[in-house]
Coordinates of C-alpha atoms and ligand atoms in Angstrom, one line a residue:
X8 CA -6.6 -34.7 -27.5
X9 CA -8.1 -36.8 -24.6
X10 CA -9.1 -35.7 -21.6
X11 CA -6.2 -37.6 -20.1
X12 CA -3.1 -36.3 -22.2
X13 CA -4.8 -32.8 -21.1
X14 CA -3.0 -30.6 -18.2
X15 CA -4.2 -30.3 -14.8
X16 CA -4.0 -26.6 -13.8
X17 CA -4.5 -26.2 -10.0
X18 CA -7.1 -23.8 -8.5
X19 CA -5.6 -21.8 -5.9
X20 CA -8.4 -20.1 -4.1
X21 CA -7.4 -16.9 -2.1
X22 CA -11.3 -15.5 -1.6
X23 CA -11.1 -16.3 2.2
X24 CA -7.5 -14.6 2.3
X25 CA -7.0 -11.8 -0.5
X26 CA -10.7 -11.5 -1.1
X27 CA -11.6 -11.3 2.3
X28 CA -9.1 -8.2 3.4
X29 CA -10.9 -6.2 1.3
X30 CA -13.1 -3.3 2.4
X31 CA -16.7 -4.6 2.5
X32 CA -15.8 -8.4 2.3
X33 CA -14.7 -9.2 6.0
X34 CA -16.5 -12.6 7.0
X35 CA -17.0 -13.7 10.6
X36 CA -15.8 -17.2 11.6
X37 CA -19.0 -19.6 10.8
X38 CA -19.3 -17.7 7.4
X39 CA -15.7 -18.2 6.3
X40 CA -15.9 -22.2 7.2
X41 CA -19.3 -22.8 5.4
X42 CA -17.8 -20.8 2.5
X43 CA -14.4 -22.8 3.1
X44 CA -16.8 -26.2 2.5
X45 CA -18.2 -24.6 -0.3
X46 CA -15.4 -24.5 -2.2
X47 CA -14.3 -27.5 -1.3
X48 CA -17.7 -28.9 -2.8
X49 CA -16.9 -26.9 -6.0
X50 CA -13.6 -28.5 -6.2
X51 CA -10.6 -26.2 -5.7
X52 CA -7.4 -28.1 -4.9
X53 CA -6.4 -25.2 -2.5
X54 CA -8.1 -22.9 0.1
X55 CA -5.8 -20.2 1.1
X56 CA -7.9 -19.6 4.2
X57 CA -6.1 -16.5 5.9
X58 CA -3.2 -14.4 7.0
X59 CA -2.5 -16.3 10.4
X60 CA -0.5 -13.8 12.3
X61 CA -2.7 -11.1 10.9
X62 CA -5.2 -11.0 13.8
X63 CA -6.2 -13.7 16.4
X64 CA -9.7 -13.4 14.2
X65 CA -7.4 -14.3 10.9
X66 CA -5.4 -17.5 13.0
X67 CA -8.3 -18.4 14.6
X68 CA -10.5 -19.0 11.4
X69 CA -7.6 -20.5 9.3
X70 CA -7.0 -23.1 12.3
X71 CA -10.9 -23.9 12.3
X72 CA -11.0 -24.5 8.5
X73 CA -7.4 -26.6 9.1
X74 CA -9.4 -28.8 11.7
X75 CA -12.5 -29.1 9.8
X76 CA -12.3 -29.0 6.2
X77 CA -11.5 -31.7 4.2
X78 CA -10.8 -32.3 0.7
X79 CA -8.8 -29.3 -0.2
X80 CA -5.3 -28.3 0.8
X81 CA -5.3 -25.3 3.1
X82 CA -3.5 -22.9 2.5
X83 CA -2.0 -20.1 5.6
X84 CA -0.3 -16.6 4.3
X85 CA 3.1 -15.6 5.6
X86 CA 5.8 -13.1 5.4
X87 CA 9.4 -14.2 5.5
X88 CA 9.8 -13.5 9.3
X89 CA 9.9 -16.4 11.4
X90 CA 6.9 -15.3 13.5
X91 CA 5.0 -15.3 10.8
X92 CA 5.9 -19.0 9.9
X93 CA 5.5 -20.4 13.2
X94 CA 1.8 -18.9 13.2
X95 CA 0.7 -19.7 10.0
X96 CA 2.4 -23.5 10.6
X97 CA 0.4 -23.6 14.1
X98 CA -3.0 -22.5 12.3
X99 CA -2.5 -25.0 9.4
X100 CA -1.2 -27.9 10.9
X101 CA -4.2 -29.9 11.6
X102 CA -5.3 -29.4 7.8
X103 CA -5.5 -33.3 5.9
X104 CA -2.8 -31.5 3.5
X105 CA -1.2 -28.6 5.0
X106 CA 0.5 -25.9 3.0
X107 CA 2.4 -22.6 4.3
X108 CA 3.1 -19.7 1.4
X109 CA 5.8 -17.2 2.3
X110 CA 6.2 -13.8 0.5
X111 CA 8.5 -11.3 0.1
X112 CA 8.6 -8.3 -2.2
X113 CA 11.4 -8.7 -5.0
X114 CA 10.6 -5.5 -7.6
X115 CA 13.1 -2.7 -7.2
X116 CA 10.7 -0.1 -6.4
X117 CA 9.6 -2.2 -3.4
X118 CA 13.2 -3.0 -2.6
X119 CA 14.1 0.4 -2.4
X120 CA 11.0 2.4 -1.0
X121 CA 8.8 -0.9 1.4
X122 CA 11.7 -2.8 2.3
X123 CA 15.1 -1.1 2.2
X124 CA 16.8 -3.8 1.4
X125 CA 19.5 -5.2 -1.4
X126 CA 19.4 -7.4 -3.8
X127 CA 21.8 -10.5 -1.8
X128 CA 19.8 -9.8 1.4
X129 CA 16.3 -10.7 -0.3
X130 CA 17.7 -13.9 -1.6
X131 CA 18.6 -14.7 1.8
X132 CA 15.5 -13.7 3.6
X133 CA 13.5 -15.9 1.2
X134 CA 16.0 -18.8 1.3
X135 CA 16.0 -18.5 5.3
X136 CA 11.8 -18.5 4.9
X137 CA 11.5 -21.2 2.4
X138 CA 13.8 -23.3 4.5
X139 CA 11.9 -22.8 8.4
X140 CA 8.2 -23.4 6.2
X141 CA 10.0 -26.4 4.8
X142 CA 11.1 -27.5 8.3
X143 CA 7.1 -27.6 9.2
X144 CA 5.8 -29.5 6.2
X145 CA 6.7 -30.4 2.9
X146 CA 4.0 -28.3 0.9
X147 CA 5.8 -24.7 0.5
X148 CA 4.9 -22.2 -1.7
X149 CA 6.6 -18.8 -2.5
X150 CA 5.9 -15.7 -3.7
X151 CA 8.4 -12.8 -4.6
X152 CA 5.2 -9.9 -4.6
X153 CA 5.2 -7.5 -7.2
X154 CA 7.1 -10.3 -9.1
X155 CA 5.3 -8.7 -12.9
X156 CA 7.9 -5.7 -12.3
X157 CA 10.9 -7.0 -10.9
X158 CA 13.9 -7.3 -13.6
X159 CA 13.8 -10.7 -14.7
X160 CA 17.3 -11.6 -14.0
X161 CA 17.0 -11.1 -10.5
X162 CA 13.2 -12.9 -10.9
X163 CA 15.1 -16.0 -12.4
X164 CA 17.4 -15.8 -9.4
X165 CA 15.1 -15.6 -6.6
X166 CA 12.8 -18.3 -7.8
X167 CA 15.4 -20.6 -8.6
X168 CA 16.9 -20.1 -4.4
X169 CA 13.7 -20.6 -3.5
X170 CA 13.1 -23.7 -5.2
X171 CA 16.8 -25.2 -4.2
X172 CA 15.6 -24.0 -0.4
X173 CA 12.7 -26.5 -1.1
X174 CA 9.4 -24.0 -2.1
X175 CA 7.4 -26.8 -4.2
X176 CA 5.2 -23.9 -5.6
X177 CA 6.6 -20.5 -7.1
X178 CA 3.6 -18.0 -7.6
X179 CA 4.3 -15.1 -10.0
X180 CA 2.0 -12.1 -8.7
X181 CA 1.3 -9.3 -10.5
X182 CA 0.7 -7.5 -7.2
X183 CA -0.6 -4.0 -9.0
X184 CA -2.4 -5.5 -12.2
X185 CA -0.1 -3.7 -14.5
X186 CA 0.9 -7.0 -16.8
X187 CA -0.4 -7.5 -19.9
X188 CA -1.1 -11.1 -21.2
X189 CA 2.1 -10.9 -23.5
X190 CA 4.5 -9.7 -21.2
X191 CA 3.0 -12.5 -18.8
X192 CA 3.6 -14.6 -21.2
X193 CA 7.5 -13.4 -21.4
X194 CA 7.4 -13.9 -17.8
X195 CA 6.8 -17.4 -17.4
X196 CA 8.6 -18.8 -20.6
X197 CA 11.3 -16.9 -19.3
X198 CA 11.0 -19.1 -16.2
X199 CA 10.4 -22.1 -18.0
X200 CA 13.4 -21.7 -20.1
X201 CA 16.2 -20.2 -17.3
X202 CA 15.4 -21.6 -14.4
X203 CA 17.5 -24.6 -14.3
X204 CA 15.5 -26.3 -11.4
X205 CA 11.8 -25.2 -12.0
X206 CA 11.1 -28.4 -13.3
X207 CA 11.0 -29.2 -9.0
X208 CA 8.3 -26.8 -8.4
X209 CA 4.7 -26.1 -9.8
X210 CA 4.7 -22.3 -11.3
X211 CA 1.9 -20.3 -10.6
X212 CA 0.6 -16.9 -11.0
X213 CA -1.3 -14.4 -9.0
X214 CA -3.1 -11.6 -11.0
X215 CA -4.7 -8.5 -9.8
X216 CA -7.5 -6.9 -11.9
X217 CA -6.4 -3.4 -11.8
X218 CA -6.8 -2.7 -15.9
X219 CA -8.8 -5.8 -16.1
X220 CA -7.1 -8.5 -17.5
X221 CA -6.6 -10.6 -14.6
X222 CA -8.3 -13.6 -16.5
X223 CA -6.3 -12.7 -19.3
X224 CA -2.9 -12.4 -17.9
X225 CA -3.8 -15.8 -15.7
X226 CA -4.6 -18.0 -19.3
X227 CA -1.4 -16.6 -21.1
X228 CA 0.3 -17.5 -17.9
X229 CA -0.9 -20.7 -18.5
X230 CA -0.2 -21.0 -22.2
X231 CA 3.6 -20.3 -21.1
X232 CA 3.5 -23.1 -19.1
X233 CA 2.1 -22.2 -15.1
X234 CA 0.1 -25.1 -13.8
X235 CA -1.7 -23.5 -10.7
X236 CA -4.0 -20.3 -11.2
X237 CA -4.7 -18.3 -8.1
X238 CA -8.2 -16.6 -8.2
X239 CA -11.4 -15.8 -6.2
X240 CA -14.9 -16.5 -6.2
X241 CA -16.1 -13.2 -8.3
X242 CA -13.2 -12.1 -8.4
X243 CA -12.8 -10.3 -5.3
X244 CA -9.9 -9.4 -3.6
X245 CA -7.6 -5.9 -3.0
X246 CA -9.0 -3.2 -4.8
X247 CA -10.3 -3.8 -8.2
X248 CA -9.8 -8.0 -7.1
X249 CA -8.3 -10.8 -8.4
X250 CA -8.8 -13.3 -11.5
X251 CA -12.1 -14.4 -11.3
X252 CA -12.6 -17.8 -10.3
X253 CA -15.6 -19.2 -12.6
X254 CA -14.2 -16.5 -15.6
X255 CA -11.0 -18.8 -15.7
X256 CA -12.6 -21.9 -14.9
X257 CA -14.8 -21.6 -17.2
X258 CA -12.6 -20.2 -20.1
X259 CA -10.1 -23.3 -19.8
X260 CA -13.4 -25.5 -20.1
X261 CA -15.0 -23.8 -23.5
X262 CA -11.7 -23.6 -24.9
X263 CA -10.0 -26.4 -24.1
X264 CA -8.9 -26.5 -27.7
X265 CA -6.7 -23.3 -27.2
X266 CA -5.8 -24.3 -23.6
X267 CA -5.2 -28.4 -23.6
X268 CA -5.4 -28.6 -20.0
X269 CA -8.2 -29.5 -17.3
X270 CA -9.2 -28.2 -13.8
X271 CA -10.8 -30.4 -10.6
X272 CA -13.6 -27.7 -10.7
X273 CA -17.6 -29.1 -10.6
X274 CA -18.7 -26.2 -13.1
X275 CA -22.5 -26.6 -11.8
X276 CA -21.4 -25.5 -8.5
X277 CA -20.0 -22.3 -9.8
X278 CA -23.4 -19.9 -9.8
X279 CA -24.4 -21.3 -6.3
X280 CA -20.6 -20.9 -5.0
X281 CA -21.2 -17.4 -6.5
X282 CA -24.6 -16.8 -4.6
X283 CA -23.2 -18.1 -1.2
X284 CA -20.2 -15.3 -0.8
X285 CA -23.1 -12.4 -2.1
X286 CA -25.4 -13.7 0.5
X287 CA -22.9 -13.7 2.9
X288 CA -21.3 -10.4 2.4
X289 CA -24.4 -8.9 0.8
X290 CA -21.9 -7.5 -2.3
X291 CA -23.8 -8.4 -5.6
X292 CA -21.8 -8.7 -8.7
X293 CA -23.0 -6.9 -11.7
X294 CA -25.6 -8.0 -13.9
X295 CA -23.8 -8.3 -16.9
X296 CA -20.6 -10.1 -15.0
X297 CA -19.5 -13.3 -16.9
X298 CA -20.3 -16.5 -16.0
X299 CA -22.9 -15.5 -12.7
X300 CA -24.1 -11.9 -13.7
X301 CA -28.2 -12.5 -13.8
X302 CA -27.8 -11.4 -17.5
X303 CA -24.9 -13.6 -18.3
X304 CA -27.5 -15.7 -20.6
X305 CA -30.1 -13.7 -21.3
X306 CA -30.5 -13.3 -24.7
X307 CA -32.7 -10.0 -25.1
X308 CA -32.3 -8.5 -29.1
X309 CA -35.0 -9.7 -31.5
X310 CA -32.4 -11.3 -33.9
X311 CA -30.5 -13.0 -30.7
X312 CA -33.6 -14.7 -29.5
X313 CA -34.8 -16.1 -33.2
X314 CA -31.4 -17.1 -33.7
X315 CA -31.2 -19.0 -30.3
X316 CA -34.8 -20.7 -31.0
X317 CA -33.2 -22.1 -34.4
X318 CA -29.9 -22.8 -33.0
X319 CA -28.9 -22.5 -29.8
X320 CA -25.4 -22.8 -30.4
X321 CA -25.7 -19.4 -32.6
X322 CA -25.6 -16.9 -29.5
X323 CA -24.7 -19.5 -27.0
X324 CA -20.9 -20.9 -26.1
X325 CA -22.1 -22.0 -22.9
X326 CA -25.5 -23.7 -21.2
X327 CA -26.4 -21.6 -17.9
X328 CA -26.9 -25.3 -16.8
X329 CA -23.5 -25.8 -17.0
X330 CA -22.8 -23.1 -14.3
X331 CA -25.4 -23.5 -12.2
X332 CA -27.9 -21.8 -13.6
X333 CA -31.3 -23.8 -13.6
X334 CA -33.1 -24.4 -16.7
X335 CA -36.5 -22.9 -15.8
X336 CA -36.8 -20.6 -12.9
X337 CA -40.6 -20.4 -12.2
X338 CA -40.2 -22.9 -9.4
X339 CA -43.2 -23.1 -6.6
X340 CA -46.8 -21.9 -5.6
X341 CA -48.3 -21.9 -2.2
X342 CA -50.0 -25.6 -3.0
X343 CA -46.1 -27.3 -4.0
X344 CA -45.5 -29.7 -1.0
X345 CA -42.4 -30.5 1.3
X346 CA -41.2 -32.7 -1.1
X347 CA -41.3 -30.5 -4.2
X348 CA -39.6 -28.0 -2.3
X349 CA -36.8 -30.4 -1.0
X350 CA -36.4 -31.5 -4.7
X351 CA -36.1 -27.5 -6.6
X352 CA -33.7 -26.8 -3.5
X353 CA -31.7 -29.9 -4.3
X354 CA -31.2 -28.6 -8.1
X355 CA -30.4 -25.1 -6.7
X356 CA -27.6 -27.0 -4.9
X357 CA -29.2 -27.3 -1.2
X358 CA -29.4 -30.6 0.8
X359 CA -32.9 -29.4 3.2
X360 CA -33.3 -32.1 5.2
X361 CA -35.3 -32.9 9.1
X362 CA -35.2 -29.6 10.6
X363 CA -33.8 -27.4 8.1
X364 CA -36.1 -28.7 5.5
X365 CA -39.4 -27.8 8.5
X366 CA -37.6 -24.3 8.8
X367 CA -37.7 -23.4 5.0
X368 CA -41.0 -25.3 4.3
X369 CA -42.8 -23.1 6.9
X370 CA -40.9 -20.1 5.8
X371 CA -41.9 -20.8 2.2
X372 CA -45.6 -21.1 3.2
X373 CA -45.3 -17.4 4.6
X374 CA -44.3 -16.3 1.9
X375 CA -46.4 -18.2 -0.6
X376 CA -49.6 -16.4 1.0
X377 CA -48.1 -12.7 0.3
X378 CA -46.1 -13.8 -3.4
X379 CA -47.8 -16.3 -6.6
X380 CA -44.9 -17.3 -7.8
X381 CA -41.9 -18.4 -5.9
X382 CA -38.8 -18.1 -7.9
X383 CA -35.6 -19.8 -7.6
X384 CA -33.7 -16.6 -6.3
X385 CA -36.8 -16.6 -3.8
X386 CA -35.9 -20.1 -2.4
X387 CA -32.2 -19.5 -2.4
X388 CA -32.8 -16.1 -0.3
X389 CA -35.3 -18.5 1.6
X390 CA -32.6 -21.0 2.6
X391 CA -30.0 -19.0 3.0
X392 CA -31.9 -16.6 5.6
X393 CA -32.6 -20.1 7.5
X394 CA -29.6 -21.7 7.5
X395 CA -27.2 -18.6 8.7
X396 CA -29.2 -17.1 11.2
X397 CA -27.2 -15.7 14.1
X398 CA -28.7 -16.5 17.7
X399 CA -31.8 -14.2 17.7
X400 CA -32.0 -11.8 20.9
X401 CA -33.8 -9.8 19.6
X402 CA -36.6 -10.8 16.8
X403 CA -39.2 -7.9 14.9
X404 CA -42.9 -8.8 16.7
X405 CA -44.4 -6.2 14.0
X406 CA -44.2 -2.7 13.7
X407 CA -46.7 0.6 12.3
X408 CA -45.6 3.5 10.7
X409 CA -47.0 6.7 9.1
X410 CA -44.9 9.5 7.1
X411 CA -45.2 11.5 4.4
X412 CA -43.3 14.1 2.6
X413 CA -42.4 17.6 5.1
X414 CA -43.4 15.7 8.3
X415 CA -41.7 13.7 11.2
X416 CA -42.5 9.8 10.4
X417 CA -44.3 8.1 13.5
X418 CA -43.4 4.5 14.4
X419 CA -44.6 1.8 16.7
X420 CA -42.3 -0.9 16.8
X421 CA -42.6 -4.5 18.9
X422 CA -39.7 -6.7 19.3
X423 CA -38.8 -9.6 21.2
X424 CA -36.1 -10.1 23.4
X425 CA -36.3 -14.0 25.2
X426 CA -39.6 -14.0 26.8
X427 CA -40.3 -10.0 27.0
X428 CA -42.1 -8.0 24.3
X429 CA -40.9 -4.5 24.1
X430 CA -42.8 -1.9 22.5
X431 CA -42.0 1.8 22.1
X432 CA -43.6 4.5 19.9
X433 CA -41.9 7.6 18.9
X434 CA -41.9 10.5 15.8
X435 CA -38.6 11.0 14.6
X436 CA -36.2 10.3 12.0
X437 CA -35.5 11.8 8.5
X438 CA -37.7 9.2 6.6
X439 CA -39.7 6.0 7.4
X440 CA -36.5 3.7 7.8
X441 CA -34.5 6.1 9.7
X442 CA -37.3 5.8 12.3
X443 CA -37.5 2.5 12.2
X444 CA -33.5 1.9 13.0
X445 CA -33.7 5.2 15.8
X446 CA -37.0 3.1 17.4
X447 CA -34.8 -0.3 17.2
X448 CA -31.9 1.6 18.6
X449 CA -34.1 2.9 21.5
X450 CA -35.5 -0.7 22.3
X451 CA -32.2 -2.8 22.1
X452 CA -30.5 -0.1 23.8
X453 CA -27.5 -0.8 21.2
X454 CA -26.8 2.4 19.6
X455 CA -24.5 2.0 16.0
X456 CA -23.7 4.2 13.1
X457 CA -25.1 2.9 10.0
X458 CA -22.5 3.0 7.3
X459 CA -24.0 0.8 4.6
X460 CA -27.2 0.7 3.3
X461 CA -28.3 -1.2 0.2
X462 CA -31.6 -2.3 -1.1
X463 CA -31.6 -5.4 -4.2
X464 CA -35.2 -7.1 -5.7
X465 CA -34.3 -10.7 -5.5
X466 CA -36.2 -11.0 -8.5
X467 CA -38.8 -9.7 -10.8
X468 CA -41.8 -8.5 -10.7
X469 CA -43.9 -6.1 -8.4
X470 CA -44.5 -8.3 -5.9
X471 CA -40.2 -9.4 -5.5
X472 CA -38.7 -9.4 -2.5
X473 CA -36.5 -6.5 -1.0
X474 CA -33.1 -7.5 0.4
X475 CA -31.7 -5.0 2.5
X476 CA -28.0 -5.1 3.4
X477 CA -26.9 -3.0 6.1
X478 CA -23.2 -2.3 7.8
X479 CA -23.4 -0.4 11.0
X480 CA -20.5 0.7 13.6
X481 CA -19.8 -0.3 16.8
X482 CA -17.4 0.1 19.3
X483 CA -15.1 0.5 16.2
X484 CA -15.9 -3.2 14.3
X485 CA -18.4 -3.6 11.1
X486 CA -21.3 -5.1 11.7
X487 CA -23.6 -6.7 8.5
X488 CA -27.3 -7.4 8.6
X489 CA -29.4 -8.9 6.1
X490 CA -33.4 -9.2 5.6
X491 CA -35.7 -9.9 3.3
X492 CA -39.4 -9.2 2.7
X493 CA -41.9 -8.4 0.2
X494 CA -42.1 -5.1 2.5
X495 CA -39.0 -3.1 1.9
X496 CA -39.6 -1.3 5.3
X497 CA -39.6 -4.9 6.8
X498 CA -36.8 -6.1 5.5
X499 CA -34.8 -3.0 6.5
X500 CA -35.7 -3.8 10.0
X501 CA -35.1 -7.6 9.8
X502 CA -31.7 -6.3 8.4
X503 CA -30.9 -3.7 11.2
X504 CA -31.7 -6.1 13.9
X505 CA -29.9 -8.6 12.2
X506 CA -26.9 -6.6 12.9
X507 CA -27.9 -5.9 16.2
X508 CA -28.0 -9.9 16.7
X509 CA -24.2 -9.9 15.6
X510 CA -23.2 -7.5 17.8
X511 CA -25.1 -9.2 20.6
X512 CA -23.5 -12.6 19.6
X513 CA -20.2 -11.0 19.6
X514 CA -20.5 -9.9 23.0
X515 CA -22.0 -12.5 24.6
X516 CA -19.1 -14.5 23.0
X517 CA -16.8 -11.8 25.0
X518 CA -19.0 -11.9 28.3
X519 CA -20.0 -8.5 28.1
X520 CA -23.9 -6.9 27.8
X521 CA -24.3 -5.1 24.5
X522 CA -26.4 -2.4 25.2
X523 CA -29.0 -3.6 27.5
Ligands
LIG19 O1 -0.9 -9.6 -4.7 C1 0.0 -10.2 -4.1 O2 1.2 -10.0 -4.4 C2 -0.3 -11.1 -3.0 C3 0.8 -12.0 -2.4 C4 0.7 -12.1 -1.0 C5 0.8 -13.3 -3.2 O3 -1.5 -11.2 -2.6
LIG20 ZN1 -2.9 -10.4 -4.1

C-alpha cells in the first residue's frame, strides 16, 4: 500500500493539559511554551495546552501558547458550563487554528454519584455546550468522560447530538483505564456502524494507563476506525498517565502493515522531545521504557549482541536513530572546538548559536577540565542548564564542608547576590547536604520545606555527572530546582538555589521581597 492510500491518524497532545495536572509535573509559564514549540517541532497536529478556567496560571499559559505557537492547533479544555466556554474561547482565540473541547461525564456511575443528573438532561447540557463552543469557532471537539463505561446505547446517542450540535471531533475516553483493546474495539465499530452522522466528525480516543494498555486500547481503537489518538510525551498524565506518545507513534510506524495509516510525527524528534519534559520536570522515565528508556536499544545478552553484529535486523525492529537516539555517543574532549560542539549539539537536536552557543562552549570547557569524555547526555544537560536558567539572584561563589559519620557537618558557604558576596559558616544539619540547604536558607533568608529530593548520573562512569532535582515549599506553591556537577554536594546546592531563584522570580514578578 502507498504511503498515500495510507490513513492519517491525528496526534492529539494533552502533556501540557492532562500530563501537566499531575502531581510532580506542574510546569511554570516559559517551560510549558518552549515545551509547547517542541512539540510543535516534533509534529503533533494538536496541543491541548490547558484547562483555561482552571487557574489564571492555566488561562494565562494556554493564551501565551494561542499567541505564540504556530504550526499546531491549540487546543483549551472545558466543561459544559458556559463559563467555562467563554474562558477557554478567550485563551485560545488568538491560536493560527483554534480549537475548544467540552466534556461532560456520560457513564451511569458518574451520572448518578458526580453529576446527579438524567439521562435527557446530559444530552442537553452537551448539545447546549457543543452549540456556544460552535458559536466561537468552528473547530469543536467533545468528550462524554468515562465514555469506556457508559451503556452504549446512550454512548451512540450522545455522540450523535453532539455531532448534529456541530462537535467536529468526538473523543472516546477511557477516563479509569479499565478497557481492554477488544472491548475498545466494540466501542468504536459500534460508533462507526450506529451513529448515523459520525461520518461529520473525526472519532477519537483518550486512554488512561491504569492496567497498562493505554497504547493498546489506542491502536485497536484505531483498527476500528478512530482517526485522532490522544496521548502524552512519556506518557504522563493522571495517575498511572496516558497513552504514550512515541509508544503509539512509533508502533503505527513499524507496523504500518497491521495499521495502514500514517502520522505528521518527525520520529527523530521523539527521544529529544522526551529529554526536554524530564529536564524540565526533572521526572525520568524508566530505563527499560519503550522507545526513550536509556536501555530501550541496548542489547546486553551474549547471544543478542553476536546476533546483532551478524544481522542487525535479528534483535532490532527499530534504529535508535530513528528516535533520536544518536549513533555513537562518545562525543567531545576538552581540545573539540566551538564548531565541533555547535555541530554534536545540532545532531542532539539543538540550534546553539551567537550567545547561546558562547554560553555552552564556555560551560563545556569547565567541564572538560574536571571530565575526559563528554558524552551526549553531558551536552544535552549542558544546554539545557544554559538555555532555561531563571534570573539568578542568587549564584553558589563556592562553598567548604567537613562531616563524618556521629558528628554535626561544618559548612562554609559563599553566594552571590547582585554585587554583594555573602558568606556564613555554621555546624549543623543531619548530613553534609542538609547543611548545605540550612546555610543557603540562612544566607537568602528564604526559608522552604524540601519535599523532593532526587539524585540521577547523567551518564556512566565514575567521573558522571550528578543531577539533583529538588521540590521545596513555600508559602504553599512547589518550587523545582535543578543542578548538575561532577560534585554531587555541588549540584545539590546549584539545585536548591535554583529553587530559591524561582521563588525569587516569582516574587519579584508579584512585587514582593522573598526573604531578604
Ligand atoms: O480522562 C478523561 O476523561 C479526560 C477528559 C477531559 C477527556 O481527560
Ligand atoms: Zn484524561
Amino acid at each position: 500500500m502507498s504511503e498515500s492510500s495510507q490513513r492519517r491518524i491525528i496526534i492529539f497532545d494533552t502533556t501540557l493539559r492532562d500530563g501537566e495536572q499531575s502531581p510532580g509535573f506542574s510546569m511554570n509559564l516559559a517551560e510549558k511554551l518552549e515545551l509547547a514549540q517542541a512539540l510543535v517541532d516534533l509534529g503533533v497536529d494538536v496541543i491541548e495546552a490547558g484547562f483555561p478556567i482552571a487557574s489564571p496560571g492555566d488561562f494565562e499559559a494556554v493564551q501565551a501558547i494561542a499567541g505564540k505557537v504556530r504550526g499546531s492547533t491549540i487546543c483549551g479544555l472545558a466543561r459544559c458550563r458556559d463559563e467555562d466556554i467563554d474562558r477557554a474561547w478567550q485563551a485560545v482565540q488568538k491560536a493560527e487554528h483554534p480549537r475548544i473541547h467540552v466534556f461532560l461525564a456520560t457513564s451511569a456511575i458518574h451520572r448518578e454519584f458526580k453529576l446527579k443528573m438524567g439521562k435527557e438532561e446530559i444530552i442537553q447540557r452537551a448539545v447546549a455546550s457543543v452549540r456556544r463552543a460552535v458559536g466561537y469557532c468552528p473547530d469543536v471537539e467533545f468528550s462524554p468522560e468515562d465514555a469506556a463505561r457508559t451503556e452504549i446505547d446512550f454512548l451512540c446517542q450522545v455522540v450523535e447530538a453532539a455531532i448534529a450540535a456541530g462537535a467536529t471531533t468526538v473523543n472516546i475516553p477511557d477516563t479509569v483505564g479499565y478497557a481492554t483493546p477488544a472491548q475498545m474495539h466494540n466501542v468504536i465499530s459500534a460508533l462507526v456502524r450506529r451513529v448515523p452522522n459520525i461520518g461529520k466528525a473525526v472519532i477519537s480516543v483518550h486512554c488512561h494507563n491504569d492496567l497498562g494498555m493505554a497504547v493498546a486500547n489506542s491502536l485497536a481503537a484505531v483498527e476500528a476506525g478512530a482517526g485522532q489518538i490522544e496521548c502524552t510525551i512519556n506518557g504522563i498524565g493522571e495517575r498511572a498517565g496516558n497513552c504514550s506518545l512515541e509508544e503509539v507513534a512509533m508502533a503505527l510506524r513499524t507496523r504500518h502493515d497491521v495499521y495502514h495509516a500514517q502520522t505528521r510525527i518527525q520520529t527523530q524528534r521523539l527521544v529529544p522531545t522526551s529529554r526536554l519534559l524530564t529536564s524540565i520536570t526533572g521526572m525520568h522515565v524508566q530505563r527499560n521504557k519503550a522507545i526513550v528508556g536509556r536501555n530501550a536499544f541496548a542489547h546486553e545478552a551474549g547471544i543478542h549482541q553476536d546476533g546483532m553484529l551478524k544481522e542487525r535486523t535479528t534483535y532490532e525492529i527499530m534504529r535508535p536513530e530513528d528516535v533520536g537516539f544518536t549513533m555513537s555517543d562518545l562525543v567531545l574532549g576538552k581540545h573539540s572546538g566551538r564548531a565541533a560542539l555547535a555541530d554534536r549539539a545540532r545532531h542532539l537536536g539543538y540550534n546553539l548559536s551567537g550567545e547561546q552557543l558562547n554560553k555552552v562552549f564556555d560551560g563545556f570547557k569547565v567541564l572538560a577540565d574536571k571530565k575526559k569524555e563528554i558524552y551526549d547526555a553531558d551536552l544535552a544537560a549542558l544546554i539545557e542548564q544554559q538555555s532555561r536558567t531563571v534570573a539568578e539572584h542568587w549564584t553558589l561563589e563556592s562553598y567548604d564542608l567537613s562531616s563524618g559519620s556521629g558528628r554535626t557537618p561544618e559548612v562554609t558557604l559563599t553566594v552571590r547576590h547582585g554585587d554583594q558576596v555573602q558568606t556564613t559558616r555554621m555546624a549543623a544539619g543531619d548530613g553534609p547536604i542538609d547543611a548545605v540547604f540550612l546555610a543557603i536558607g540562612k544566607l537568602t533568608g528564604v526559608v522552604v520545606t524540601c519535599k523532593d529530593f532526587r539524585v540521577h548520573s547523567v551518564t556512566v562512569g565514575q567521573d558522571a555527572q550528578g543531577e539533583v532535582t529538588v521540590e521545596v515549599e513555600y508559602g504553599g506553591q512547589l518550587y523545582r530546582g535543578r543542578g548538575v556537577s561532577t560534585d554531587s554536594v555541588e549540584a545539590s546546592a546549584r539545585a536548591f538555589l535554583n529553587a530559591i531563584n524561582r521563588i525569587a522570580a516569582v516574587s519579584v514578578s508579584a512585587d514582593r521581597p522573598a526573604g531578604k
